[in-house]
Amino acid sequence: MSSKPLDSLRPTETLEIENGLTLVPRVKVNLTVFPSETSSVTKPIDEWLLKRALTDFLKTSFHVPITVPEEDLRIRRFKDLGKRKRVDPVADGTIFIRDLEFLNNKNEDDLEVLEKNFLDWRSSLVEKMDGIELNLEGFKFRLGVAIPATDDFQGMTKDWEAFYAFGNRAGYSRGGSGRQQPDTIVLRGVPSRWFAEPRVSSKPSMLVTHTIFSTFGKIRNLNVAEDNDMGDKAGDDDGDIVAGLHCKIVVQFERYKDFYNALKVLRAIEQQGTRLKADYEVTWDKDGFFQNIRSHAPERSGRMAETAADGYRSGAPRRQPFLSHSGYDHSRPKRFKGVANGKNTVKELFGSS
């Protein structure tokens, strides 16, 4: 595991954490495809032609060609055009750009300069792609491109500054100046088995999860629950989504600085020694999650959830129940969907953002 401070990481630098997991930098871009005003769409868009047009554009339209493997370009077509409204897109999707080595200027040590260069490049990528016209066998389409809100750290920073600027809020810490500040991170769509005890269970362990997230700082509260909503959002046509095998992790840190640094670097996770990746939703908690557990849950479930969360308060003994009582149903089997890629199976998890 790397011992390098989080606030000294370059924007393109990887970070080894516990349990054989690595944080890997990447750029995630959301796509929407609309028919141009002059085109009449009579059949679903050709997914292969769309992918080829996008990969060709990335390779030829930038000073440094951008190469995106097929598994990192996801397209979801609107199949029933008879139910499509005129303003609806004919397809949407996601591009993951993981090869960012060309942005790694080894002669530059100023982290602020490196971060500005990274953000400027990402902005230019979006500006150059957004609004381009694609001609697919005589049918013209317009491309919409945006960075997901959960990947826009600067945008989230502005959101919580505005959020805490007005009155008292639940779920916060106070900085040295007495200002209210967020302290809790929410991750959704995380693969449960990566946080499980090997050879014990495929369900996430509170102890393992605590050990992994302690990489980022001292933890005040921790909650792990099943996250079926991620699979439900995907629908039956998305073969690349693992339904029923996600978990939702809520981590409250003792210090705002640890919360800030963790949220900044938590983008993509890879499992060492495999080609397995996880792209998930990560954001900050504005709803006072742990306060709500104590104040609104029924008495019995409230006691159980509080026990699980308090088991990992700072200074608490580590010999506590490993699983949160807040959301796991062990009674029904789960469905597993994968995407075959040659001889390997790549299980890619990503949020709906």
mmCIF file of C-alpha atoms in Angstrom, residues 93-226:
data_model
loop_
_atom_site.group_PDB
_atom_site.id
_atom_site.type_symbol
_atom_site.label_atom_id
_atom_site.label_comp_id
_atom_site.label_asym_id
_atom_site.label_seq_id
_atom_site.Cartn_x
_atom_site.Cartn_y
_atom_site.Cartn_z
ATOM 1 C CA GLY A 93 -23.549 6.305 -23.411
ATOM 2 C CA THR A 94 -20.263 6.786 -21.634
ATOM 3 C CA ILE A 95 -16.619 7.049 -22.614
ATOM 4 C CA PHE A 96 -13.858 6.206 -20.143
ATOM 5 C CA ILE A 97 -10.417 7.578 -21.035
ATOM 6 C CA ARG A 98 -7.851 5.788 -18.904
ATOM 7 C CA ASP A 99 -4.591 6.296 -20.793
ATOM 8 C CA LEU A 100 -3.603 9.725 -19.461
ATOM 9 C CA GLU A 101 0.162 9.268 -19.489
ATOM 10 C CA PHE A 102 0.560 12.013 -22.096
ATOM 11 C CA LEU A 103 -0.603 14.506 -19.447
ATOM 12 C CA ASN A 104 2.110 13.455 -17.003
ATOM 13 C CA ASN A 105 4.724 16.213 -17.231
ATOM 14 C CA LYS A 106 7.602 14.816 -15.179
ATOM 15 C CA ASN A 107 9.468 18.124 -15.393
ATOM 16 C CA GLU A 108 6.671 19.941 -13.548
ATOM 17 C CA ASP A 109 6.440 19.539 -9.758
ATOM 18 C CA ASP A 110 3.884 22.236 -8.983
ATOM 19 C CA LEU A 111 0.658 20.339 -8.219
ATOM 20 C CA GLU A 112 -1.524 23.390 -8.853
ATOM 21 C CA VAL A 113 -0.050 23.761 -12.340
ATOM 22 C CA LEU A 114 -0.481 20.042 -13.045
ATOM 23 C CA GLU A 115 -4.094 20.095 -11.877
ATOM 24 C CA LYS A 116 -4.860 23.186 -13.949
ATOM 25 C CA ASN A 117 -3.335 21.545 -17.039
ATOM 26 C CA PHE A 118 -5.437 18.427 -16.441
ATOM 27 C CA LEU A 119 -8.681 20.374 -16.003
ATOM 28 C CA ASP A 120 -7.928 22.576 -19.024
ATOM 29 C CA TRP A 121 -7.365 19.490 -21.179
ATOM 30 C CA ARG A 122 -10.590 17.886 -19.928
ATOM 31 C CA SER A 123 -12.540 21.061 -20.662
ATOM 32 C CA SER A 124 -11.087 21.257 -24.169
ATOM 33 C CA LEU A 125 -12.049 17.619 -24.745
ATOM 34 C CA VAL A 126 -15.681 18.333 -23.859
ATOM 35 C CA GLU A 127 -15.797 21.580 -25.838
ATOM 36 C CA LYS A 128 -14.373 19.922 -28.937
ATOM 37 C CA MET A 129 -16.752 16.946 -28.840
ATOM 38 C CA ASP A 130 -19.932 18.681 -27.737
ATOM 39 C CA GLY A 131 -22.197 19.558 -30.655
ATOM 40 C CA ILE A 132 -20.282 17.754 -33.396
ATOM 41 C CA GLU A 133 -22.301 16.271 -36.264
ATOM 42 C CA LEU A 134 -21.948 12.576 -37.054
ATOM 43 C CA ASN A 135 -22.870 11.236 -40.487
ATOM 44 C CA LEU A 136 -23.713 7.554 -40.265
ATOM 45 C CA GLU A 137 -24.568 6.134 -43.700
ATOM 46 C CA GLY A 138 -26.482 9.240 -44.726
ATOM 47 C CA PHE A 139 -28.190 9.803 -41.360
ATOM 48 C CA LYS A 140 -26.961 12.850 -39.458
ATOM 49 C CA PHE A 141 -26.777 12.995 -35.681
ATOM 50 C CA ARG A 142 -25.715 15.627 -33.149
ATOM 51 C CA LEU A 143 -23.558 14.675 -30.174
ATOM 52 C CA GLY A 144 -24.011 16.088 -26.684
ATOM 53 C CA VAL A 145 -21.088 15.700 -24.263
ATOM 54 C CA ALA A 146 -20.746 16.487 -20.543
ATOM 55 C CA ILE A 147 -18.684 15.569 -17.508
ATOM 56 C CA PRO A 148 -20.890 13.813 -14.900
ATOM 57 C CA ALA A 149 -21.673 15.904 -11.829
ATOM 58 C CA THR A 150 -20.154 13.182 -9.616
ATOM 59 C CA ASP A 151 -16.846 13.556 -11.486
ATOM 60 C CA ASP A 152 -16.780 17.341 -11.235
ATOM 61 C CA PHE A 153 -14.931 17.878 -7.957
ATOM 62 C CA GLN A 154 -14.733 21.630 -8.408
ATOM 63 C CA GLY A 155 -18.488 21.742 -9.019
ATOM 64 C CA MET A 156 -19.175 19.683 -5.885
ATOM 65 C CA THR A 157 -16.949 22.020 -3.860
ATOM 66 C CA LYS A 158 -19.020 25.017 -4.960
ATOM 67 C CA ASP A 159 -22.226 23.092 -4.176
ATOM 68 C CA TRP A 160 -21.339 22.374 -0.566
ATOM 69 C CA GLU A 161 -19.970 25.870 0.012
ATOM 70 C CA ALA A 162 -23.325 27.258 -1.115
ATOM 71 C CA PHE A 163 -25.231 24.570 0.810
ATOM 72 C CA TYR A 164 -23.558 25.329 4.153
ATOM 73 C CA ALA A 165 -23.597 29.093 3.656
ATOM 74 C CA PHE A 166 -27.208 29.288 4.850
ATOM 75 C CA GLY A 167 -28.029 28.105 8.367
ATOM 76 C CA ASN A 168 -27.327 24.916 10.297
ATOM 77 C CA ARG A 169 -27.164 21.656 8.410
ATOM 78 C CA ALA A 170 -27.022 18.046 9.524
ATOM 79 C CA GLY A 171 -24.007 15.919 8.704
ATOM 80 C CA TYR A 172 -21.091 18.320 8.924
ATOM 81 C CA SER A 173 -17.936 19.165 10.843
ATOM 82 C CA ARG A 174 -16.745 22.579 11.948
ATOM 83 C CA GLY A 175 -13.462 23.900 10.623
ATOM 84 C CA GLY A 176 -11.013 26.040 12.552
ATOM 85 C CA SER A 177 -12.933 29.145 11.528
ATOM 86 C CA GLY A 178 -16.183 27.727 12.913
ATOM 87 C CA ARG A 179 -17.687 27.272 9.438
ATOM 88 C CA GLN A 180 -19.853 24.272 8.733
ATOM 89 C CA GLN A 181 -18.189 21.812 6.386
ATOM 90 C CA PRO A 182 -19.166 18.402 4.965
ATOM 91 C CA ASP A 183 -17.450 15.301 6.306
ATOM 92 C CA THR A 184 -19.311 12.327 4.768
ATOM 93 C CA ILE A 185 -18.793 10.570 1.427
ATOM 94 C CA VAL A 186 -21.367 8.345 -0.303
ATOM 95 C CA LEU A 187 -20.293 5.688 -2.826
ATOM 96 C CA ARG A 188 -22.863 3.792 -4.892
ATOM 97 C CA GLY A 189 -22.405 0.948 -7.342
ATOM 98 C CA VAL A 190 -19.335 -0.461 -5.601
ATOM 99 C CA PRO A 191 -18.702 -4.224 -6.113
ATOM 100 C CA SER A 192 -19.561 -5.917 -2.833
ATOM 101 C CA ARG A 193 -17.015 -8.724 -3.080
ATOM 102 C CA TRP A 194 -14.088 -6.314 -3.251
ATOM 103 C CA PHE A 195 -14.908 -5.311 0.320
ATOM 104 C CA ALA A 196 -15.581 -8.857 1.522
ATOM 105 C CA GLU A 197 -13.420 -11.158 3.625
ATOM 106 C CA PRO A 198 -11.718 -13.585 1.189
ATOM 107 C CA ARG A 199 -12.955 -17.184 1.438
ATOM 108 C CA VAL A 200 -15.494 -16.143 4.090
ATOM 109 C CA SER A 201 -18.326 -14.360 2.263
ATOM 110 C CA SER A 202 -19.107 -12.420 -0.897
ATOM 111 C CA LYS A 203 -20.880 -9.808 1.235
ATOM 112 C CA PRO A 204 -18.858 -6.735 2.235
ATOM 113 C CA SER A 205 -17.245 -6.828 5.645
ATOM 114 C CA MET A 206 -17.394 -3.794 7.914
ATOM 115 C CA LEU A 207 -13.864 -4.579 9.107
ATOM 116 C CA VAL A 208 -12.416 -4.838 5.578
ATOM 117 C CA THR A 209 -14.299 -1.732 4.437
ATOM 118 C CA HIS A 210 -13.053 0.198 7.448
ATOM 119 C CA THR A 211 -9.463 -0.901 6.775
ATOM 120 C CA ILE A 212 -9.683 0.204 3.118
ATOM 121 C CA PHE A 213 -11.170 3.628 3.818
ATOM 122 C CA SER A 214 -8.810 4.273 6.716
ATOM 123 C CA THR A 215 -6.275 4.815 3.931
ATOM 124 C CA PHE A 216 -7.860 8.242 3.504
ATOM 125 C CA GLY A 217 -8.068 9.316 7.136
ATOM 126 C CA LYS A 218 -9.566 8.686 10.557
ATOM 127 C CA ILE A 219 -13.161 7.408 10.348
ATOM 128 C CA ARG A 220 -15.943 8.529 12.668
ATOM 129 C CA ASN A 221 -18.808 6.422 11.260
ATOM 130 C CA LEU A 222 -19.182 3.770 8.572
ATOM 131 C CA ASN A 223 -22.225 2.135 7.001
ATOM 132 C CA VAL A 224 -22.436 -0.569 4.309
ATOM 133 C CA ALA A 225 -25.719 -1.607 2.681
ATOM 134 C CA GLU A 226 -26.954 -3.452 -0.381
#
